[in-house]
Short mmCIF file of C-alpha atoms and ligand atoms in Angstrom, two decimals:
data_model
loop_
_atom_site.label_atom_id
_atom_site.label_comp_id
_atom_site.label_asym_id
_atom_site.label_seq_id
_atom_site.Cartn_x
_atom_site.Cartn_y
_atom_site.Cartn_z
CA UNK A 1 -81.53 24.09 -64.30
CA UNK A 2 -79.89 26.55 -66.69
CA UNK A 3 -81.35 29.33 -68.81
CA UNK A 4 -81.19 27.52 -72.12
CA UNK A 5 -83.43 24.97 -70.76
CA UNK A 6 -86.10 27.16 -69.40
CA UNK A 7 -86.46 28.86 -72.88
CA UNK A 8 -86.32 25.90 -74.64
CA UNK A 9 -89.75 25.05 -72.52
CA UNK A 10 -90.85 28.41 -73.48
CA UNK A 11 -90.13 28.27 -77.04
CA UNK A 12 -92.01 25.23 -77.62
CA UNK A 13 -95.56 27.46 -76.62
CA UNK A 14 -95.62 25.81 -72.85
CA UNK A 15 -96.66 27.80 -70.28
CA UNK A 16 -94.02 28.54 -67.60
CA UNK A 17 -95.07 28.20 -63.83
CA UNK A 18 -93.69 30.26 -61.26
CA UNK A 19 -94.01 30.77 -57.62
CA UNK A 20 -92.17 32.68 -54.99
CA UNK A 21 -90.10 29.97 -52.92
CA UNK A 22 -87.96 31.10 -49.39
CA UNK A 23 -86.63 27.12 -48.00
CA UNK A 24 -85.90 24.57 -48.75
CA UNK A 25 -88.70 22.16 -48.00
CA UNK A 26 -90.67 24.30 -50.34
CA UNK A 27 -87.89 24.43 -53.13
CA UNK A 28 -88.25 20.51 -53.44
CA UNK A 29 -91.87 20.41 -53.13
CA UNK A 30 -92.48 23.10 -55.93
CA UNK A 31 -89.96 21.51 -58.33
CA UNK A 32 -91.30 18.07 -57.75
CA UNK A 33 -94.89 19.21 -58.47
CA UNK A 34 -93.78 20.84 -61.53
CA UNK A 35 -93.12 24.92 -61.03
CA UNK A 36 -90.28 25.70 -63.63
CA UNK A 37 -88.90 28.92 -61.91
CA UNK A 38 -88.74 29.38 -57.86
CA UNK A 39 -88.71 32.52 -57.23
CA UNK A 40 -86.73 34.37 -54.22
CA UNK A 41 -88.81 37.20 -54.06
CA UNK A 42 -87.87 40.06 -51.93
CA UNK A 43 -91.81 39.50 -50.92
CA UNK A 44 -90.03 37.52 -47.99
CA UNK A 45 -90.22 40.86 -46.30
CA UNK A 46 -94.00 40.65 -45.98
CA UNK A 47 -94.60 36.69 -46.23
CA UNK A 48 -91.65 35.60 -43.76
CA UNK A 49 -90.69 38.69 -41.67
CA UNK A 50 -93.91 40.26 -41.41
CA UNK A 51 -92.93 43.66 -42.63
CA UNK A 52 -95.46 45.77 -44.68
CA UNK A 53 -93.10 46.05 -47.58
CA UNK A 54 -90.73 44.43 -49.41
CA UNK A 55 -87.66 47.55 -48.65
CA UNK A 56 -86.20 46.57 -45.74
CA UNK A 57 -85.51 42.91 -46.84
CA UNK A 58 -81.29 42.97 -47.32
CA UNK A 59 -78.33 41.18 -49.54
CA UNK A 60 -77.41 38.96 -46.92
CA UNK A 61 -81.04 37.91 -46.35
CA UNK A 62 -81.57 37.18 -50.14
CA UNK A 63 -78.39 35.25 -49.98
CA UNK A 64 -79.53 33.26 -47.09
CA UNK A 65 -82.78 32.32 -48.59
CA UNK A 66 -81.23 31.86 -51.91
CA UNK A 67 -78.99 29.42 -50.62
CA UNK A 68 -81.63 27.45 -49.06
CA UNK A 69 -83.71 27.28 -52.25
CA UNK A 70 -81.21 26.26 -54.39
CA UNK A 71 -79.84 23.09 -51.64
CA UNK A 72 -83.46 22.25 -52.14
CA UNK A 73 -84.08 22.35 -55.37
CA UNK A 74 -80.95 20.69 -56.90
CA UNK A 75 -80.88 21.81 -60.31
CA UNK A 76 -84.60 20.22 -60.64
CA UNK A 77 -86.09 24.68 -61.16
CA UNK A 78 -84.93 27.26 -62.24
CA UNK A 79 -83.59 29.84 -59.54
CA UNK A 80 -84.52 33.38 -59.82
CA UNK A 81 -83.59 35.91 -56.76
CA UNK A 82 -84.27 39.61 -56.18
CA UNK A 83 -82.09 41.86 -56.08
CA UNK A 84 -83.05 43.99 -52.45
CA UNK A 85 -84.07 47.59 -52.59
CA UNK A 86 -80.56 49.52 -52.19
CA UNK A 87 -78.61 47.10 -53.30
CA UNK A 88 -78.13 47.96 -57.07
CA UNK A 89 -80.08 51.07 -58.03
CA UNK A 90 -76.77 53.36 -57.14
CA UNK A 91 -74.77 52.14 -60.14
CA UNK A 92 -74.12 49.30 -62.45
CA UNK A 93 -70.74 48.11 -60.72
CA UNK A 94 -72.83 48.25 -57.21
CA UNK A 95 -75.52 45.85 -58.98
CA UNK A 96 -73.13 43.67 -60.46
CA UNK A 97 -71.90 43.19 -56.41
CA UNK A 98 -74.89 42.09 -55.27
CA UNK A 99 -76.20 40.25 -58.26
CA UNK A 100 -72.52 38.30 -57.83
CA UNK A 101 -73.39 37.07 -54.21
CA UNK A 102 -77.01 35.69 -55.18
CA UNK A 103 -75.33 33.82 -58.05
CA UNK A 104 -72.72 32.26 -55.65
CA UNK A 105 -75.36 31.69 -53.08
CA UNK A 106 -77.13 29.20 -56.09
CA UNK A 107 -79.42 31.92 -58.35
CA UNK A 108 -79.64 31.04 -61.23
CA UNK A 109 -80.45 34.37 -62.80
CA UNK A 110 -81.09 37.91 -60.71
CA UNK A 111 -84.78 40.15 -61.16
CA UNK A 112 -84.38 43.75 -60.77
CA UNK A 113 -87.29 46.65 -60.59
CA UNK A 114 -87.68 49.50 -62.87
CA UNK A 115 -87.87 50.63 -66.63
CA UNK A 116 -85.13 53.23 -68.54
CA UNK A 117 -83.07 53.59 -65.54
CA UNK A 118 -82.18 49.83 -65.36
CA UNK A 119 -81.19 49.72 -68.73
CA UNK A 120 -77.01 50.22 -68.43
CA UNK A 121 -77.09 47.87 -65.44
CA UNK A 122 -78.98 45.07 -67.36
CA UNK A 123 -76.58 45.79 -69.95
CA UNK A 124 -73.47 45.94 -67.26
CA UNK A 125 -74.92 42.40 -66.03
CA UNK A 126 -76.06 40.44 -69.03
CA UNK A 127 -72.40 41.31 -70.65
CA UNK A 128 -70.81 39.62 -67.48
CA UNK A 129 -72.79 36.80 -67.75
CA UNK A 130 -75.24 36.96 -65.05
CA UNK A 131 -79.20 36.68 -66.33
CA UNK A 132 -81.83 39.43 -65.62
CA UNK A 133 -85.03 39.12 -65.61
CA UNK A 134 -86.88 42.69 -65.56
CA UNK A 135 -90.11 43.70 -63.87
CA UNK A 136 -92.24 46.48 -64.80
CA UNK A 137 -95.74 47.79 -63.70
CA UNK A 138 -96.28 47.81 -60.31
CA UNK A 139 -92.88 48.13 -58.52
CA UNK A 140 -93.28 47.08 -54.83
CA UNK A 141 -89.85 48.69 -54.41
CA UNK A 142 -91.17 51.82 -55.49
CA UNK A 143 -94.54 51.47 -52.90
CA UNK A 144 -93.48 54.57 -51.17
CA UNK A 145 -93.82 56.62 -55.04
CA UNK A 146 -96.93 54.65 -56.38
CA UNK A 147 -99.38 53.00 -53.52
CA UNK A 148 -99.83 49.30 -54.61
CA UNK A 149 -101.93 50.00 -57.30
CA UNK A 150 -102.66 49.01 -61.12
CA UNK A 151 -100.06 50.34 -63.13
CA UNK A 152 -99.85 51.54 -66.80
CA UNK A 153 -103.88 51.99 -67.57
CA UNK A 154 -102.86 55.55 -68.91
CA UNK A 155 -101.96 55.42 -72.50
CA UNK A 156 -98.95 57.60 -71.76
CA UNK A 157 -98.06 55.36 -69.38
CA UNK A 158 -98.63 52.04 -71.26
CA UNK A 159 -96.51 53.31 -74.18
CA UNK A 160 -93.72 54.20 -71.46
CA UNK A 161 -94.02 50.51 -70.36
CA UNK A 162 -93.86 49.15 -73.84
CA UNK A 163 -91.08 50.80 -74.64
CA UNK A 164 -88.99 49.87 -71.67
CA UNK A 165 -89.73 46.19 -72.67
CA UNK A 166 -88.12 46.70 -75.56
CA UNK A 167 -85.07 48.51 -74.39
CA UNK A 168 -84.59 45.99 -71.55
CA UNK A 169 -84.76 43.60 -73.68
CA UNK A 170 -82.37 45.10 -76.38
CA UNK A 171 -80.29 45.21 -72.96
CA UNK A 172 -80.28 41.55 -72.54
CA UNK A 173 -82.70 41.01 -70.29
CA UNK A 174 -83.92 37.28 -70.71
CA UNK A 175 -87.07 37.68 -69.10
CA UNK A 176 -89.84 39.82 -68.05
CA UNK A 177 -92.34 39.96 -65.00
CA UNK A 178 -95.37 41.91 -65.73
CA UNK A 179 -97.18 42.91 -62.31
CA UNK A 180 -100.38 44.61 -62.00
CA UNK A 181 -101.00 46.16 -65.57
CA UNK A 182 -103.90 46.07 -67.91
CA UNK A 183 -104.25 42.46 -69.94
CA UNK A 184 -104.19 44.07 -73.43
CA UNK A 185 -100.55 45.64 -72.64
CA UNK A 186 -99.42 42.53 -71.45
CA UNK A 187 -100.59 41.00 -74.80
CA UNK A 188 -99.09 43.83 -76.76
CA UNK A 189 -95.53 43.59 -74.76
CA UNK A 190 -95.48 39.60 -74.98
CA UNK A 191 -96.59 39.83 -78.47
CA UNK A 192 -93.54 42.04 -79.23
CA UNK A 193 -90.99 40.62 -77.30
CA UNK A 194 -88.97 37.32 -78.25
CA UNK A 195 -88.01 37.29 -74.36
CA UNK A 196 -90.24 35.40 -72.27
CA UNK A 197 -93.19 37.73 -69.88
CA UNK A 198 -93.99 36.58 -66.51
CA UNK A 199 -97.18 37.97 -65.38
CA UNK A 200 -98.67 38.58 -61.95
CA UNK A 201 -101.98 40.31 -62.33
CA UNK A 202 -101.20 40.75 -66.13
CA UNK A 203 -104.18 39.24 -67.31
CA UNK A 204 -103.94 35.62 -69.15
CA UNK A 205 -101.60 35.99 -72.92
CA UNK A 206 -98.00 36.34 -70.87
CA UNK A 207 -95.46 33.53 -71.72
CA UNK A 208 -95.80 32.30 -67.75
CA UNK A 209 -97.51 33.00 -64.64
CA UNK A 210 -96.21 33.74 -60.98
CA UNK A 211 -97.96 34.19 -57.40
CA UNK A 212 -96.75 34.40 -54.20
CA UNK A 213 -96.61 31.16 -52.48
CA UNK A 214 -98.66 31.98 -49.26
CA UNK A 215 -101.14 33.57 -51.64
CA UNK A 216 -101.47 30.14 -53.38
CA UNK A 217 -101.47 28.64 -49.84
CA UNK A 218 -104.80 30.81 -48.69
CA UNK A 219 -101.99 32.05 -45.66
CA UNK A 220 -102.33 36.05 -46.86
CA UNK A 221 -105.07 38.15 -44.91
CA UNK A 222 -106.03 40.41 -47.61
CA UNK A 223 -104.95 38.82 -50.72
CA UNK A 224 -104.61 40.89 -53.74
CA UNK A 225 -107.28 40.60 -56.29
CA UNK A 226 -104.74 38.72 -58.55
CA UNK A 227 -104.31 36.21 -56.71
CA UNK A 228 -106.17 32.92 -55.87
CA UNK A 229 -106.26 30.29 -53.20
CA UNK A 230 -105.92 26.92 -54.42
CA UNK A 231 -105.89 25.27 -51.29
CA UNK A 232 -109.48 25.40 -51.73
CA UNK A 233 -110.79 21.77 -53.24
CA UNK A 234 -107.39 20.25 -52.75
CA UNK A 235 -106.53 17.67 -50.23
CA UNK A 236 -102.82 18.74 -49.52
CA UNK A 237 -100.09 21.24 -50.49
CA UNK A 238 -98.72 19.32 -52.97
CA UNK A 239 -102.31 19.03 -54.77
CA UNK A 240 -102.35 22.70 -54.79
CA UNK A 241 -99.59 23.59 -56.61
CA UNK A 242 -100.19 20.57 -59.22
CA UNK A 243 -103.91 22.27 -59.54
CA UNK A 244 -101.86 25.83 -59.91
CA UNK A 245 -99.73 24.16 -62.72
CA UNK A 246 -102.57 22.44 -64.94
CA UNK A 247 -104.39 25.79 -64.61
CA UNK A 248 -101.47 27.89 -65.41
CA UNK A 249 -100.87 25.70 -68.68
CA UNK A 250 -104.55 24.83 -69.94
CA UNK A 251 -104.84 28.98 -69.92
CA UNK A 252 -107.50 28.96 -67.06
CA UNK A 253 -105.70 30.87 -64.53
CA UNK A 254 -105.68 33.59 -64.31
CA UNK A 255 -109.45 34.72 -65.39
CA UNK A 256 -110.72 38.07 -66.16
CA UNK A 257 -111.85 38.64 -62.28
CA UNK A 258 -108.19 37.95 -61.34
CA UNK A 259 -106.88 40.88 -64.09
CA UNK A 260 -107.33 45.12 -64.64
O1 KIV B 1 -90.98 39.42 -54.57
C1 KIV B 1 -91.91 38.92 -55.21
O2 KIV B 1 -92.67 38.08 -54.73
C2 KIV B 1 -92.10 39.35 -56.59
C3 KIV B 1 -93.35 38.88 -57.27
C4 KIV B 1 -94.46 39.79 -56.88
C5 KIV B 1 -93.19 38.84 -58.75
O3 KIV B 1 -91.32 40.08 -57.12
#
């Protein structure tokens, strides 16, 4: 699926659906079940390697998994993949590199961490024809610098975060995630934003919602508070994720005891 699709979907008020996705058996279930965007989250590094963060996930490994998700899919989602930590914070050209081999392995459009100093590479990207989506808040990239933590309950910091949205999108970004930041800025941001927001632990008024898969699947140890495990009440995998999607669009997940 192409770009102009998904925002048609989000245009018309529907609720996009979005879960991290790593193979291919998953990439056919997901899209078959109804999740609009598959994410290939650098989350792998935890989920599938069994690291304790995301940063030493690499290009080749995204491209691998990338590949896989997009044989499985076939065109039926939308693609996103991460761009790994180091492989396009050094300079615009350097992020156009690596956001090039995701797009060849089958991405559909690339996600990238961080606020004001992503703003020339989104630009540098978006100009070249490759789709960003940003992601603000809580930067698992950036664990070493935060904690993983609620992001953005400061006012200084909220108005930070709200401007950044804006200047990303100014950029070109074509989409947002929102992780791990107080509800009401999520409202404002979506609010003032044509782009479509994403939210993970964003409270309930973003354009879309995403979780990890295994987080979905009850499979994490200590899930985050965000998150919820609809395995619970449904009879297989695939009832799970149709459960996730008429929750995510009937605007009952996520509920307040899932937000900040
Ligand atoms: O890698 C990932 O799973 C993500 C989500 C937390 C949005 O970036």
């Amino acid at each position: 699926m192409f770009l102009p699709q998904l925002l048609t979907r989000a245009e018309k008020g529907e609720k996009l659906t979005a879960l991290t996705c790593y193979d291919a058996s998953f990439a056919r279930l997901l899209a078959e079940n109804g999740i609009d965007i598959l994410l290939v989250g650098d989350s792998l590094g935890m989920t599938v390697q069994g690291h304790a963060t995301t940063l030493p996930v690499t290009l080749e490994q995204m491209a691998y998994h990338t590949d896989a998700v997009a044989r499985g899919v076939a065109g039926k989602a939308f693609v996103v993949a991460d761009l790994p930590f180091g492989s396009y914070q050094r300079n615009a050209e350097q992020a156009f590199d690596s956001a090039a081999r995701l797009m060849a392995a089958g991405a559909n459009m690339v996600k990238l961490e961080g606020g004001a100093v992503m703003v020339d590479t989104v630009r540098f990207l978006t100009r070249r024809g490759i789709p960003v989506c940003a992601h603000l808040g809580l930067l698992p990239q950036s664990v070493n610098a935060t904690g993983y933590r609620a992001q953005a309950r400061e006012a200084s910091a909220a108005t930070q975060l709200f401007q950044d949205a804006s200047d990303l999108e100014a950029a070109g970004a074509q989409m947002l995630v929102l992780e791990s930041i107080p509800g009401v800025l999520a409202d404002e941001v979506t609010q003032h934003l044509a782009i479509p927001t994403i939210g993970i632990g964003a409270g309930p008024q973003c354009n879309g919602q995403v979780l990890v898969l295994q987080d979905l699947l009850g499979l994490t140890e200590k899930p985050p508070r965000f998150a919820k495990d609809f395995m619970e009440g449904a009879w297989n995998i695939a009832a799970a994720i149709r459960n996730y999607v008429a929750s995510v669009k009937a605007g009952e997940f996520p509920g307040p005891e899932h937000g900040f």
